[in-house]
Coordinates of C-alpha atoms in Angstrom, one line a residue:
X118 CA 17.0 -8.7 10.5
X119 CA 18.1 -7.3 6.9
X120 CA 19.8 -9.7 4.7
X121 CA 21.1 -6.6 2.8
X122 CA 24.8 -5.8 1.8
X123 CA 26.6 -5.1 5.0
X124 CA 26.5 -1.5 2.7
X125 CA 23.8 -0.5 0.8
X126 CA 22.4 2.6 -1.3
X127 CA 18.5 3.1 -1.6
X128 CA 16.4 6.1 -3.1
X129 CA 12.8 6.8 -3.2
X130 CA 10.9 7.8 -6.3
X131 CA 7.9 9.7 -6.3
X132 CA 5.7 7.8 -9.0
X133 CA 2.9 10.5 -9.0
X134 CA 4.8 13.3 -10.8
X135 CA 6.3 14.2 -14.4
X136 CA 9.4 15.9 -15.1
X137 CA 9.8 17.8 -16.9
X138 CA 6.0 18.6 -17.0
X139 CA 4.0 17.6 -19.4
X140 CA 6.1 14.9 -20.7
X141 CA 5.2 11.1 -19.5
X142 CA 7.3 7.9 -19.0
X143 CA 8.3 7.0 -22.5
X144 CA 9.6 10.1 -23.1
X145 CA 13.0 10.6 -24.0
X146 CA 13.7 13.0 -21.6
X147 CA 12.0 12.2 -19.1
X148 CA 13.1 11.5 -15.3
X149 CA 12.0 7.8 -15.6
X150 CA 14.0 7.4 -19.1
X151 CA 17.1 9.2 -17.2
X152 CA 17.4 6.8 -15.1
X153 CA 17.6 3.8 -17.7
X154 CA 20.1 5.9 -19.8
X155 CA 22.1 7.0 -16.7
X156 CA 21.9 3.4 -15.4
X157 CA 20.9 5.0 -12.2
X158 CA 19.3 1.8 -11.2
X159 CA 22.6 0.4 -10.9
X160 CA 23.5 3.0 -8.0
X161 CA 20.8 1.4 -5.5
X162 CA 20.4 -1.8 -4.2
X163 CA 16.2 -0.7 -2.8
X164 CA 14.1 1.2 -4.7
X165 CA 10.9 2.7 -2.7
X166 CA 7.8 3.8 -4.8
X167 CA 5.9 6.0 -3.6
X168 CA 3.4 6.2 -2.4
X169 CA 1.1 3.0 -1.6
X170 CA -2.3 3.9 0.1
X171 CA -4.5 1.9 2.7
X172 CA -7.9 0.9 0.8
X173 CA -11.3 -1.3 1.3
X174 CA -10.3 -4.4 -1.2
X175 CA -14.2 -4.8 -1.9
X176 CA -13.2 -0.9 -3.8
X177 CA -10.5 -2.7 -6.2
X178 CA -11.8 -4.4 -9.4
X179 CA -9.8 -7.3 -8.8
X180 CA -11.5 -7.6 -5.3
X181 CA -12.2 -11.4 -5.6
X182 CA -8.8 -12.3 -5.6
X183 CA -8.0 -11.1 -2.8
X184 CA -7.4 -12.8 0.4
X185 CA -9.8 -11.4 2.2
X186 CA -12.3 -9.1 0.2
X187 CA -13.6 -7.7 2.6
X188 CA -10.8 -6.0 4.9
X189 CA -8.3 -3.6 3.6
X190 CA -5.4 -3.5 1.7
X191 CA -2.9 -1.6 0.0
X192 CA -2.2 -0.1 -3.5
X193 CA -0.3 1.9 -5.4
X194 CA -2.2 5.6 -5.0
X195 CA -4.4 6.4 -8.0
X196 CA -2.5 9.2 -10.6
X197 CA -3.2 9.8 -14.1
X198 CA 0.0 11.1 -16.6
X199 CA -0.9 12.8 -19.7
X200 CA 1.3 13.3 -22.3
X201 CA 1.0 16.7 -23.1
X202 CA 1.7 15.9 -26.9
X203 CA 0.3 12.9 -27.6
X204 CA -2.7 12.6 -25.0
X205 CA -1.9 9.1 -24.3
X206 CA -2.9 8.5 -20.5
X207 CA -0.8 6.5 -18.1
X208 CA -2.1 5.2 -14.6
X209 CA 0.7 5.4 -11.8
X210 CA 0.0 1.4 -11.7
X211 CA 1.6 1.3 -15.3
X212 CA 4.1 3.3 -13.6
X213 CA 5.0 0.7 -11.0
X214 CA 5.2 -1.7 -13.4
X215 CA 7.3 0.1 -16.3
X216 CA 9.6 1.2 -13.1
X217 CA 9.7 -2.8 -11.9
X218 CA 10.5 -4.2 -15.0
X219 CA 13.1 -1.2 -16.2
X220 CA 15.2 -1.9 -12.2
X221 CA 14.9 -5.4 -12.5
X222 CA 16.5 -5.3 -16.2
X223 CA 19.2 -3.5 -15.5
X224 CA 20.2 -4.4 -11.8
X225 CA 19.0 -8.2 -11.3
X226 CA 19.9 -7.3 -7.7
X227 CA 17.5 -4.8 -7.1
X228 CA 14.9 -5.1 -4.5
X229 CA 12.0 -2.8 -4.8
X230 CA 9.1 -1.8 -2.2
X231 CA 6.3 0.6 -1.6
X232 CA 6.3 3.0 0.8
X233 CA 3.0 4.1 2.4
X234 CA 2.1 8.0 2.6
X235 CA 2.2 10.1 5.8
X236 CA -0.6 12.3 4.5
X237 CA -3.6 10.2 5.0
X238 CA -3.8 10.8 9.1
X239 CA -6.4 8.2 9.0
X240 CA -4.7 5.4 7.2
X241 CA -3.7 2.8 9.8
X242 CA -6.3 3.7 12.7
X243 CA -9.6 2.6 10.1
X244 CA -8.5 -1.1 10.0
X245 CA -9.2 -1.0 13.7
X246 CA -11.9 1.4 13.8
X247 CA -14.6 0.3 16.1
X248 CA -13.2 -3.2 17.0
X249 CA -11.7 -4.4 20.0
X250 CA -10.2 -8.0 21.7
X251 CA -9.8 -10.6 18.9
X252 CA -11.3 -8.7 16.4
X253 CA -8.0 -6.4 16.1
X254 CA -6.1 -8.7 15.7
X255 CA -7.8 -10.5 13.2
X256 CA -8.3 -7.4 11.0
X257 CA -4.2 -7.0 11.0
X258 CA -3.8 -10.4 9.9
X259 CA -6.7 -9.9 6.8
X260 CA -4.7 -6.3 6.0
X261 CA -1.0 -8.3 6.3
X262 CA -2.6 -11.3 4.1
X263 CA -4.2 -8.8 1.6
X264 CA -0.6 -6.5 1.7
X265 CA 1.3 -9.5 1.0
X266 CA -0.9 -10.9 -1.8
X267 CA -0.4 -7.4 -3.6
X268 CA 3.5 -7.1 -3.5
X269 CA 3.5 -10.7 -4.6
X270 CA 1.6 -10.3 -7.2
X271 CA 3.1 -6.3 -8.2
X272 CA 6.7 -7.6 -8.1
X273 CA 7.2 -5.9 -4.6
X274 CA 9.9 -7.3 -1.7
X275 CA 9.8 -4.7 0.8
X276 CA 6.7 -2.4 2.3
X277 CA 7.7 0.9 3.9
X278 CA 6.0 3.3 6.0
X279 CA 6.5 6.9 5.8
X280 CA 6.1 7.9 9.5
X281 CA 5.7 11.6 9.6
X282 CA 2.8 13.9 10.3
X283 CA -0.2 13.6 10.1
X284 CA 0.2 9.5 10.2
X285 CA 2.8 9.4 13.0
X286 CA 0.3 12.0 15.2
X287 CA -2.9 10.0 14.8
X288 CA -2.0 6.6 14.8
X289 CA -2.3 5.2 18.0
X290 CA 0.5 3.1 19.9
X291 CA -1.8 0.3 20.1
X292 CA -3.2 0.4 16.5
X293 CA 0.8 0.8 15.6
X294 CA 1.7 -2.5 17.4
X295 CA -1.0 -4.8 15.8
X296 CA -0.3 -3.4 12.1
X297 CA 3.5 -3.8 12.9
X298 CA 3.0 -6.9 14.3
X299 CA 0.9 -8.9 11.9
X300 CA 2.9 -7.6 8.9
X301 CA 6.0 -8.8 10.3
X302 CA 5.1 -12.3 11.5
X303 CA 3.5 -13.0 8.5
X304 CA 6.9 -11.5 6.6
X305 CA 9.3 -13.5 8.6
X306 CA 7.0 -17.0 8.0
X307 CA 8.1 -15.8 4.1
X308 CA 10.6 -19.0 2.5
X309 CA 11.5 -15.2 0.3
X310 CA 12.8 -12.2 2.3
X311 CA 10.1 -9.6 2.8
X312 CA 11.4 -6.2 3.9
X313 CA 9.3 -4.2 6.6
X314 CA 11.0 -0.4 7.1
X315 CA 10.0 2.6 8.4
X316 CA 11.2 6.1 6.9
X317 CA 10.5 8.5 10.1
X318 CA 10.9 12.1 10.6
X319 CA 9.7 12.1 13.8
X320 CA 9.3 9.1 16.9
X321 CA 5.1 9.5 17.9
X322 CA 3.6 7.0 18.7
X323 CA 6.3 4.5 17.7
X324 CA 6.8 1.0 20.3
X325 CA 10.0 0.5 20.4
X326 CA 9.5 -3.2 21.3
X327 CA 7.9 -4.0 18.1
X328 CA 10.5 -2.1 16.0
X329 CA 13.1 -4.3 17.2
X330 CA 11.5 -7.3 16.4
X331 CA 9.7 -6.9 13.5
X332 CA 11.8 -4.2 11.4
X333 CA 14.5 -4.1 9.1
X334 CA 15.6 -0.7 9.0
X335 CA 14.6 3.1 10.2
X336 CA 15.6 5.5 7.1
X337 CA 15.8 8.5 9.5
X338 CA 14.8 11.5 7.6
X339 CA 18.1 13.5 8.9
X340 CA 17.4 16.0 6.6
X341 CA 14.1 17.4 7.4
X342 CA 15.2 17.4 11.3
X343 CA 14.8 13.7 12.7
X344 CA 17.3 12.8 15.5
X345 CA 18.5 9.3 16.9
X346 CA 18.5 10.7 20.4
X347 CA 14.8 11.2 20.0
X348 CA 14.4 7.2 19.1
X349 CA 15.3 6.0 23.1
X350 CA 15.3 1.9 23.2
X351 CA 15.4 1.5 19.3
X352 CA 18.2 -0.9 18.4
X353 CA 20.8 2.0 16.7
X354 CA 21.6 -1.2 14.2
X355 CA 18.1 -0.5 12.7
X356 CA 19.0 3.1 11.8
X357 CA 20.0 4.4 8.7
X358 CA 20.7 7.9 7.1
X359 CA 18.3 9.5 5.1
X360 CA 19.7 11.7 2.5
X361 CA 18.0 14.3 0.5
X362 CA 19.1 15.5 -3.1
X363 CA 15.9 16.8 -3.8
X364 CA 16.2 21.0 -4.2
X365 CA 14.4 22.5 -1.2
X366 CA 12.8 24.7 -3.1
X367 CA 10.7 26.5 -0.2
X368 CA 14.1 28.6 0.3
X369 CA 14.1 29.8 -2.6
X370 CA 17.3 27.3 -3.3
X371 CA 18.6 27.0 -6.9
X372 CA 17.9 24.3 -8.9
X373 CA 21.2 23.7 -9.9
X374 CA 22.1 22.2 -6.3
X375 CA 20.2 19.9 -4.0
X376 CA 19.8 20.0 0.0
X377 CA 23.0 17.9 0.2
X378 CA 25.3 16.8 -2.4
X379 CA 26.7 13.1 -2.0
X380 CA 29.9 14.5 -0.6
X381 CA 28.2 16.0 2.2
X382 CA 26.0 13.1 3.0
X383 CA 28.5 10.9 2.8
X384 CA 30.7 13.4 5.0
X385 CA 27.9 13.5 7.5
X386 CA 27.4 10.0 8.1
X387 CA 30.6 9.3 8.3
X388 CA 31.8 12.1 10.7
X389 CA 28.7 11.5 13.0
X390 CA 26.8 8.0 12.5
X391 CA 28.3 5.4 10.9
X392 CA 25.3 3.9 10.0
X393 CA 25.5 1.3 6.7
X394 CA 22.9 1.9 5.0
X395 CA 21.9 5.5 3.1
X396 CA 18.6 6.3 1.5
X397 CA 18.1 8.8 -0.5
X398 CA 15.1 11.2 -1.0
X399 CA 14.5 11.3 -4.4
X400 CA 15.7 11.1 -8.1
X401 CA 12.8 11.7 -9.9
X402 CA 12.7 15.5 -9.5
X403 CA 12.4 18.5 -11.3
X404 CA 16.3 18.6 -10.8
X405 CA 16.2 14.3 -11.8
X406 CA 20.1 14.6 -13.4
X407 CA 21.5 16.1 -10.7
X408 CA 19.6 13.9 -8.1
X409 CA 20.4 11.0 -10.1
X410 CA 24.3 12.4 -10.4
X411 CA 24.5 12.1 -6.6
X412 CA 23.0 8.7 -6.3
X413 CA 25.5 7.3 -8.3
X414 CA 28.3 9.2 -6.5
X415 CA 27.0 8.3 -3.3
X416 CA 26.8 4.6 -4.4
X417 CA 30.6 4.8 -5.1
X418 CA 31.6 6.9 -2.0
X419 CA 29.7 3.7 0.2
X420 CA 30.4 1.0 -1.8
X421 CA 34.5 2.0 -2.2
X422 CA 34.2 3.8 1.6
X423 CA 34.5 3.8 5.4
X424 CA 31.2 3.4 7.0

């Protein structure tokens, strides 16, 4: 179980993207030098970087060091940032680590993870692909041992999975339970907490018997339409709200004003779920000082609140 606050604040940042565009991370306006002059890492006690995928370690340069070479692991995705003015060229694994280093500066508190994307349907399912008996399990052991090695050596506590089509859809339940499984055992074996969440939008293909045992939190994306009623035999401790101060910008929604302000996040969980910990989807935007405006007011509403 979490060893977090019995209240806690998280946000997500989406390491793949610029704003405003064109500029890069040492730029003075930038979203990523916002939040160091905003002390917005201060507001959040788990940051989530996004997003990690599932790879072959025998692809990575650093293959040898790994574990196990030869089954997968997982990684920051692969971006490049180009400074429109200067041409210098960042990799999103600079990124992570400017990000790391930045958080960990200003909030010694911090814990920071890596959440893996929904989009790539296939992302679980390959470690298992055309094995059976023993050799499943063994593969989910070489992918935990691999994971583990990575956060270790990227400055990473916590590994979360962004369950949402098309990786909720085509996972299987069995595939689910050896990945889940594996990761958490070898977590909980950990003499340093390791966090194992889940950030769902939906409840495919989930077991409920290995959520209980093996993670620390459900970030329920309330926003884009995820209910607890749909997660039957799920421990309702687990949950926790997802917020989203991102614009939805599909609805043609000003970019003055997000989804939800704080207020009404904070409103919501209070008037209807009570649950203790709020995440926060995201404050690297287009729209960064606002999002990062309503982190740190949603910080104060939970730290100085109710829930």
């Amino acid at each position: 179980m979490s060893s977090f606050p019995i209240k806690t604040v998280n946000a997500w940042i989406l390491l793949s993207e610029d704003d405003p565009a064109g500029t890069t991370y040492p730029d003075s306006n930038s979203a990523y030098q916002a939040l160091i002059t905003n002390k917005t890492y201060l507001s959040m006690d788990m940051i989530f970087l996004c997003f990690g995928e599932i790879v072959q370690a025998s692809t990575l340069p650093d293959a040898n060091m790994y574990p196990y070479p030869g089954a997968y692991t997982l990684v920051i995705q692969s971006a490049n940032h180009v400074d429109s003015t200067t041409g210098n060229t960042y990799t999103n694994q600079q990124y992570m680590k400017f990000v790391i280093d930045e958080a960990n500066s200003q909030n010694s508190n911090i814990k920071i993870a890596i959440t893996l994307d929904f989009g790539n349907s296939g992302a679980i399912n390959q470690i298992f692909d055309g094995l059976s008996g023993d050799e499943i399990t063994t593969a989910a052991d070489q992918f935990a041992a691999n994971l583990l090695f990575y956060m270790q050596g990227s400055g990473l506590i916590g590994f979360d999975i962004d369950w949402e089509p098309s990786l909720s859809s085509e996972t299987t339940t069995s595939n689910f339970i050896a990945f889940i499984t594996a990761i958490g055992t070898l977590f909980q074996k950990q003499a340093t907490k390791y966090y194992l969440t889940m950030s769902p939008s939906e409840a495919g293909n989930l077991d409920p018997s290995t959520v209980n045992s093996y993670v620390d939190f459900l970030n329920l994306q309330l926003y884009g339409g995820a209910n607890p009623n749909d997660f039957p035999n799920i421990n309702q401790n687990l949950f926790a709200y997802g917020a989203k101060f991102e614009c939805d910008f599909s609805n043609g929604q000003s970019n003055q004003t997000g989804k939800q302000t704080a207020q009404e996040a904070f409103n919501d969980n209070l008037n209807n779920y009570k649950y203790a910990i709020m995440t926060n989807w995201r404050i690297n935007s287009s729209n960064f000082q606002y999002e990062q405006s309503q982190q740190a007011a949603l910080f104060a509403m939970v730290l100085n609140g109710n829930l």
